Tab-separated table of C-alpha atoms and ligand atoms in Angstrom:
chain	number	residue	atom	x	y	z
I	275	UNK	CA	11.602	-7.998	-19.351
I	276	UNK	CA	13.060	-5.982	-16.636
I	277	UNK	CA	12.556	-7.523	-13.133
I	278	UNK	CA	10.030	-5.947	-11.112
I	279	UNK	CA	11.715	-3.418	-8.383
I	280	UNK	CA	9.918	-3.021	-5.489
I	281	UNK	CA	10.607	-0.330	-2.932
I	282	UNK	CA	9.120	-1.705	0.678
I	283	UNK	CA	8.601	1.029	3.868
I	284	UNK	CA	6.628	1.279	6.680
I	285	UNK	CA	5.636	3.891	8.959
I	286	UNK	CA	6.478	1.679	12.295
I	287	UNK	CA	10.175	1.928	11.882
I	288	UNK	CA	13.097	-0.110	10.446
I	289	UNK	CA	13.150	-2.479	13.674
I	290	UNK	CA	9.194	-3.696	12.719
I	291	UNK	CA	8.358	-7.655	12.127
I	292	UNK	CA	5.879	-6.099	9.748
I	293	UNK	CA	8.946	-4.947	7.860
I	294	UNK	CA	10.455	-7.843	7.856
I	295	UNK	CA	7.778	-9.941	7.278
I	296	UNK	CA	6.887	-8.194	4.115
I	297	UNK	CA	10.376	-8.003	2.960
I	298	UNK	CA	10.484	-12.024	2.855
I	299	UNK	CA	7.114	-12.396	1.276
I	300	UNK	CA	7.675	-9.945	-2.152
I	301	UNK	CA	11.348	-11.391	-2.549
I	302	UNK	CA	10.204	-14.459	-4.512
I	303	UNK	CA	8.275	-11.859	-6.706
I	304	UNK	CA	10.780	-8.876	-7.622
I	305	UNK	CA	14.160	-7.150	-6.773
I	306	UNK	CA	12.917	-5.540	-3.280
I	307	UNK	CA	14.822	-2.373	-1.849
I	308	UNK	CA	14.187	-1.212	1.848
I	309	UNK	CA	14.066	2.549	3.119
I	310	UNK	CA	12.167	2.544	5.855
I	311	UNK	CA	12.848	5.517	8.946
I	312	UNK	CA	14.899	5.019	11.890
I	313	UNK	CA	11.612	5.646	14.544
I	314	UNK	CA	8.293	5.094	14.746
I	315	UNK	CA	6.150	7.681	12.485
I	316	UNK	CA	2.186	5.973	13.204
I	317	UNK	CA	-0.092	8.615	12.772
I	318	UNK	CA	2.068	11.229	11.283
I	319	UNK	CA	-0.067	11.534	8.125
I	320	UNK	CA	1.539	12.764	5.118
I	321	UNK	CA	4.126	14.959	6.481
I	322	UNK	CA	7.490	15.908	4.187
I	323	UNK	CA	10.672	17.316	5.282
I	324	UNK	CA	11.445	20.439	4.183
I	325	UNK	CA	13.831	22.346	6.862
I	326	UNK	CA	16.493	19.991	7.535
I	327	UNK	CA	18.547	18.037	5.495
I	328	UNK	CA	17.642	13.738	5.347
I	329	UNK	CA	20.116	11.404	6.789
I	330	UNK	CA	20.653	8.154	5.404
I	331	UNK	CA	22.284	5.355	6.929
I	332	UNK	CA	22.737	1.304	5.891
I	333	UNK	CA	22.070	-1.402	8.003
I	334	UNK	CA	20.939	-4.885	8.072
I	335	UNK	CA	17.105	-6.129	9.294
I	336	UNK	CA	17.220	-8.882	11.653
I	337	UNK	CA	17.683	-11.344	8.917
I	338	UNK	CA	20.679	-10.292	7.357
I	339	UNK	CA	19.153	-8.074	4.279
I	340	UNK	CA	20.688	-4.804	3.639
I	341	UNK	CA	18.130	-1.444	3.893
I	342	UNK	CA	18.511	1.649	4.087
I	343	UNK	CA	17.066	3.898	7.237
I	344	UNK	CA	16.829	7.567	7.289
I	345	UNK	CA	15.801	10.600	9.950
I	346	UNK	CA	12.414	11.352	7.933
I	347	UNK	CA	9.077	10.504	7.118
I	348	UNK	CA	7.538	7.130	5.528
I	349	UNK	CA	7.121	9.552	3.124
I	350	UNK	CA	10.220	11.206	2.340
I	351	UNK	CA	11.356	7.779	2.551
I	352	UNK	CA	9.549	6.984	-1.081
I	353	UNK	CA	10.825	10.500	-2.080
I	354	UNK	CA	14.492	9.174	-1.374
I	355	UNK	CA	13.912	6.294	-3.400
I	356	UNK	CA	11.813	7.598	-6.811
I	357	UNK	CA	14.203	11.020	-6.463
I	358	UNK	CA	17.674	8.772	-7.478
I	359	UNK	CA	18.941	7.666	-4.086
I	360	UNK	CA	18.451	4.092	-5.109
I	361	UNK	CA	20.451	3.628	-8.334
I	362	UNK	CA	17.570	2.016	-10.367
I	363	UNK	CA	14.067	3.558	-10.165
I	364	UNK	CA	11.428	1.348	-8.232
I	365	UNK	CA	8.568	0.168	-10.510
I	366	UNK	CA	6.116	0.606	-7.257
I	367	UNK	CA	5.930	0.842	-3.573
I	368	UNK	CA	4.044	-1.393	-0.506
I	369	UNK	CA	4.163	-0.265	2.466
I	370	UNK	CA	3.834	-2.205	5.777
I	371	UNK	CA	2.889	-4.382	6.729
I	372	UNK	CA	1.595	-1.857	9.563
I	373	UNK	CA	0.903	-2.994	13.326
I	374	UNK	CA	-2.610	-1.275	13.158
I	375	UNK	CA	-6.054	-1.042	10.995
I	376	UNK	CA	-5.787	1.431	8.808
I	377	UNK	CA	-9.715	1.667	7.989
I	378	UNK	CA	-11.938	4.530	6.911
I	379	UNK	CA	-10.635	7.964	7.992
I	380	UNK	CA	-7.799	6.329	9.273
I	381	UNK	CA	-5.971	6.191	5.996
I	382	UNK	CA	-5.783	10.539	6.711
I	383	UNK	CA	-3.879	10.214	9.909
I	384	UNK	CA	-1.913	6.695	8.633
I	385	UNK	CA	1.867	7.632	7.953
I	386	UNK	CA	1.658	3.994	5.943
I	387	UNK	CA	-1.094	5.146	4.105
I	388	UNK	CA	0.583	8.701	3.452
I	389	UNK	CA	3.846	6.530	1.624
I	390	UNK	CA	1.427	4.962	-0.517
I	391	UNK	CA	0.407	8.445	-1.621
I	392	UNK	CA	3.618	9.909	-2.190
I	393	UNK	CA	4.139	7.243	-4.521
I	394	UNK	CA	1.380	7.966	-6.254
I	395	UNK	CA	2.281	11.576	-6.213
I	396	UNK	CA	5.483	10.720	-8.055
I	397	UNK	CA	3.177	8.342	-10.926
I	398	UNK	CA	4.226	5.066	-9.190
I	399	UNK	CA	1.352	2.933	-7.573
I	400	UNK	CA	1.241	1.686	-4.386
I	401	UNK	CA	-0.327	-1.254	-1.770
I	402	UNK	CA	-0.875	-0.024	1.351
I	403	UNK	CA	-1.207	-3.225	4.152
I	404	UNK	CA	-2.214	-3.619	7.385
I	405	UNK	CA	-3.104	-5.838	10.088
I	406	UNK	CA	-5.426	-5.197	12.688
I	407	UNK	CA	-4.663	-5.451	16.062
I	408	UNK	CA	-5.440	-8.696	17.851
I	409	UNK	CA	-4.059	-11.147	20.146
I	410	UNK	CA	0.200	-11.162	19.308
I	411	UNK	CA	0.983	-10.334	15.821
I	412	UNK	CA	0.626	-13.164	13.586
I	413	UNK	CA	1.795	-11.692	10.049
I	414	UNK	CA	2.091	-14.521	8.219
I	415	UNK	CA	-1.011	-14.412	6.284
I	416	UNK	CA	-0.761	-10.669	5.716
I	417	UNK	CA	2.431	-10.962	4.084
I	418	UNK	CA	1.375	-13.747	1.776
I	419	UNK	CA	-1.559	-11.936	0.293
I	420	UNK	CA	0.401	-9.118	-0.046
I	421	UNK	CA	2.439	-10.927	-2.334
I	422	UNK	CA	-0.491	-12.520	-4.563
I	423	UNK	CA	-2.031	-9.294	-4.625
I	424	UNK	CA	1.439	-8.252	-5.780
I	425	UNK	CA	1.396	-10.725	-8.249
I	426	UNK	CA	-2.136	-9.668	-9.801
I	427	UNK	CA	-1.338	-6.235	-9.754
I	428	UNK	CA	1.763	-7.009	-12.405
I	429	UNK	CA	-0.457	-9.136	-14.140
I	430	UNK	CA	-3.328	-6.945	-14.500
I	431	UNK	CA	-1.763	-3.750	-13.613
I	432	UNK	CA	-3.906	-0.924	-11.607
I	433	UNK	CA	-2.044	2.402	-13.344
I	434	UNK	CA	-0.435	5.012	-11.731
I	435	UNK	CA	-2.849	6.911	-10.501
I	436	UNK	CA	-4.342	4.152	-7.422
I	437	UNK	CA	-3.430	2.888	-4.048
I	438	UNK	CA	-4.847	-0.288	-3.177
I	439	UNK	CA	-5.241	-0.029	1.071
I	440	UNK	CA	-5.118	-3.640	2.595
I	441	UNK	CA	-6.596	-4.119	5.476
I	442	UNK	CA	-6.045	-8.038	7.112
I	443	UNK	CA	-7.738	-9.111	10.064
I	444	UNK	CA	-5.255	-10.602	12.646
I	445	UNK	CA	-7.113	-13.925	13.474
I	446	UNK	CA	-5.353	-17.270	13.058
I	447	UNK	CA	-5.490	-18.074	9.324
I	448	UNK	CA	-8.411	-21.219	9.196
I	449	UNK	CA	-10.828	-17.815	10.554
I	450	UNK	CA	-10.112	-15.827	7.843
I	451	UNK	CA	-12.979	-15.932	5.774
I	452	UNK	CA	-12.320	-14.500	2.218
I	453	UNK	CA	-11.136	-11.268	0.616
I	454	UNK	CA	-13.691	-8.587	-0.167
I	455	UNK	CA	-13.016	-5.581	-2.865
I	456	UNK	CA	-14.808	-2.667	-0.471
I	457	UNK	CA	-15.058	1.011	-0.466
I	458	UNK	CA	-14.450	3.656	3.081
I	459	UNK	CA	-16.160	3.281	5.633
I	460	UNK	CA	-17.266	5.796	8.485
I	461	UNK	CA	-15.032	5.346	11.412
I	462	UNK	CA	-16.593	6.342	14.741
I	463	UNK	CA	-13.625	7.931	17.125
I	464	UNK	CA	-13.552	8.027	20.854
I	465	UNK	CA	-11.465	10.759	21.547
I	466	UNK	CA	-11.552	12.810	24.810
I	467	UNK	CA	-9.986	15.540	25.405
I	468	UNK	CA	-7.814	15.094	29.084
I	469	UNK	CA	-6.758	18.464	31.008
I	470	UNK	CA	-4.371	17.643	33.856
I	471	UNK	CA	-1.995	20.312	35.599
I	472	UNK	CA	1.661	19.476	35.214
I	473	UNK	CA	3.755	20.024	38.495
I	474	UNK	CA	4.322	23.603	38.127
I	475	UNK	CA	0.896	24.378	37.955
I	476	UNK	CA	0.509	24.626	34.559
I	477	UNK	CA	-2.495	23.344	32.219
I	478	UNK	CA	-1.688	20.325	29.964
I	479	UNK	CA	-3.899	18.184	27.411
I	480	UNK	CA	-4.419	14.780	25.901
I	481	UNK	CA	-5.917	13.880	23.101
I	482	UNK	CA	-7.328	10.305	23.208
I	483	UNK	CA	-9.328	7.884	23.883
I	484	UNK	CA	-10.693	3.974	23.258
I	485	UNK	CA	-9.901	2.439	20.425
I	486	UNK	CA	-12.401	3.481	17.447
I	487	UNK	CA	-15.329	1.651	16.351
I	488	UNK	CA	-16.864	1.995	12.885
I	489	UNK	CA	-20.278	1.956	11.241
I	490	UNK	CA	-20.311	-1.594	9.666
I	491	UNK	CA	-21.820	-1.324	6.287
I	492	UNK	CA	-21.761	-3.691	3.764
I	493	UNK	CA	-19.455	-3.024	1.433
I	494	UNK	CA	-17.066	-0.829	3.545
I	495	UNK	CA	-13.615	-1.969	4.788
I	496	UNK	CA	-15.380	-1.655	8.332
I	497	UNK	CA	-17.788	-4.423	7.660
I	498	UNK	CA	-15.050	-6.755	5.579
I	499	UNK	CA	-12.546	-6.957	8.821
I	500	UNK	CA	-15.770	-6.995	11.330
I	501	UNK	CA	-16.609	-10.446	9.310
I	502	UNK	CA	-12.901	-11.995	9.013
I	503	UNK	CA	-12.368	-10.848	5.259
I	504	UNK	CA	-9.559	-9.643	4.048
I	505	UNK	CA	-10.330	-5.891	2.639
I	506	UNK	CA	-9.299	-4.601	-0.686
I	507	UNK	CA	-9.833	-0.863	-1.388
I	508	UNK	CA	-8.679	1.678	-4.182
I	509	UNK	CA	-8.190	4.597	-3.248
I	510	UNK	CA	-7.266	7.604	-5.344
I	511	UNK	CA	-6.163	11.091	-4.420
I	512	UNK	CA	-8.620	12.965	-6.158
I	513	UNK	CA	-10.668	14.703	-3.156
I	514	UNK	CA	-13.108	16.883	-5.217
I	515	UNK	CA	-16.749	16.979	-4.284
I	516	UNK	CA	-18.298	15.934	-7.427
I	517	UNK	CA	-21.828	16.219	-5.914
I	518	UNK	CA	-20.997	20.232	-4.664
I	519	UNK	CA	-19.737	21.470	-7.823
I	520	UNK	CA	-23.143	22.351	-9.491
I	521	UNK	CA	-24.501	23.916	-6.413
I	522	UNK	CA	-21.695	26.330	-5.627
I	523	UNK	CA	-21.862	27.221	-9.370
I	524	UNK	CA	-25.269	28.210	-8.658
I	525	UNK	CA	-24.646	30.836	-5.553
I	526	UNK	CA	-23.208	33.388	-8.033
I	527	UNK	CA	-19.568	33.378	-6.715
I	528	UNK	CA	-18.150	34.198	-10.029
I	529	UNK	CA	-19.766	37.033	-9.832
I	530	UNK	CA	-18.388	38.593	-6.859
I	531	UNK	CA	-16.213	41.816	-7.910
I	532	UNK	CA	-13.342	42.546	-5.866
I	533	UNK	CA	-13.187	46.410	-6.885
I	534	UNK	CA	-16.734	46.759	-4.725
I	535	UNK	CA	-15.711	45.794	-1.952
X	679	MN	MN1	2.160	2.356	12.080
């Protein structure tokens, strides 16, 4: 059997110890190929690039291993390697390990999160990992469940059409307190908007705030990293209201006649 090819990217940059420490923990596992983008991208969501060419360059992480590092987007960096840049065709894609929850409604701002999806855009599927933020960034034990979960995932196999979104609490490793299979949850923001006046007398804004709560349910991704555990969700891009689609049918819009108007 062909050995498993793994494309690795992040949204923090090439120059991230999440990167790196990812990069080390799949290479036991597969053949692992590196695009990750020259800056920092958090919170870009899933944007593409579509009015200026991609640049490209090689260079070497901080432990000698060759990547590749280009001018766009976590996701066009996935794009670059499905599309034929690399010269054999990954089998799937992580992506991480990110300096940052990526939890609830997070996962629609998360340019981590967003890689994971183009993958599955292009039939590949993808693990999405993240550690919270804590005290330093200890990513040891982030990195090594990525890799079992790695290893279960080519055992078992998920199909093309799921991300599995890894959230990892960033506690020293004897407080981590298991690994829970979870669902959304409902993140609470704290975003203000800020007007100052800039010093020729214009009006500016900010948009920010404290860092976000969460409703802790069981069962959410909220609630596993509130308790210590390791959170396991699959997500899938499918967005449709299941619950709405009788009741609009009932409000007669296919009846609406464009001619009367
Ligand atoms: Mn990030």
């Amino acid at each position: 059997m062909q050995r498993l090819h793994i494309l690795v990217t992040n949204d923090d940059g090439i120059d991230s110890a999440g990167l790196l420490a990812l990069r080390r923990a799949l290479a036991p596992i597969g053949d692992v190929s590196i695009i990750a983008p020259e800056h920092n991208w958090s919170v870009c969501g899933h944007s593409k690039t579509m009015d200026r060419p991609l640049r490209v360059r090689e260079v070497e992480l901080a432990d000698g291993f060759p990547a590749f590092t280009t001018d766009g987007t976590p996701s066009d960096c996935v794009s670059l390697g499905v599309l034929g840049f690399l010269p054999r065709k990954p089998h799937l894609v992580v992506a991480g390990i990110n300096m940052g929850a990526n939890l609830g409604e997070d996962i629609t701002y998360s340019g981590t999160v967003a890689a994971a999806m183009e993958s599955l855009i292009s039939g590949l599927p993808a693990i999405a990992v993240s550690l919270t933020r804590g005290e330093g960034w200890g990513f040891g034990p982030a990195a090594n469940f990525a890799a079992h979960l790695l290893r279960q995932v080519e055992h078992f196999g998920i199909g093309g059409d799921v991300i599995l979104n890894v959230n990892v609490p960033n506690v020293p490793i004897g407080q981590i307190t298991g690994v829970e299979v979870t669902r959304l949850g409902k993140r609470l923001y704290k975003d203000k908007l800020i007007e100052r006046t800039d010093p020729y007398g214009r009006k500016y804004y900010w948009i920010g705030g404290e860092r976000p709560g969460g409703e802790a349910a069981a069962g959410t991704d909220i609630a596993a990293i509130d308790q210590n555990r390791i959170s396991v969700t699959p997500i899938h891009l499918d967005l449709t209201s299941h619950r709405l689609i009788s009741t609009l049918k009932k409000w007669g819009l296919d009846g609406w006649n464009p001619r009367k108007e």
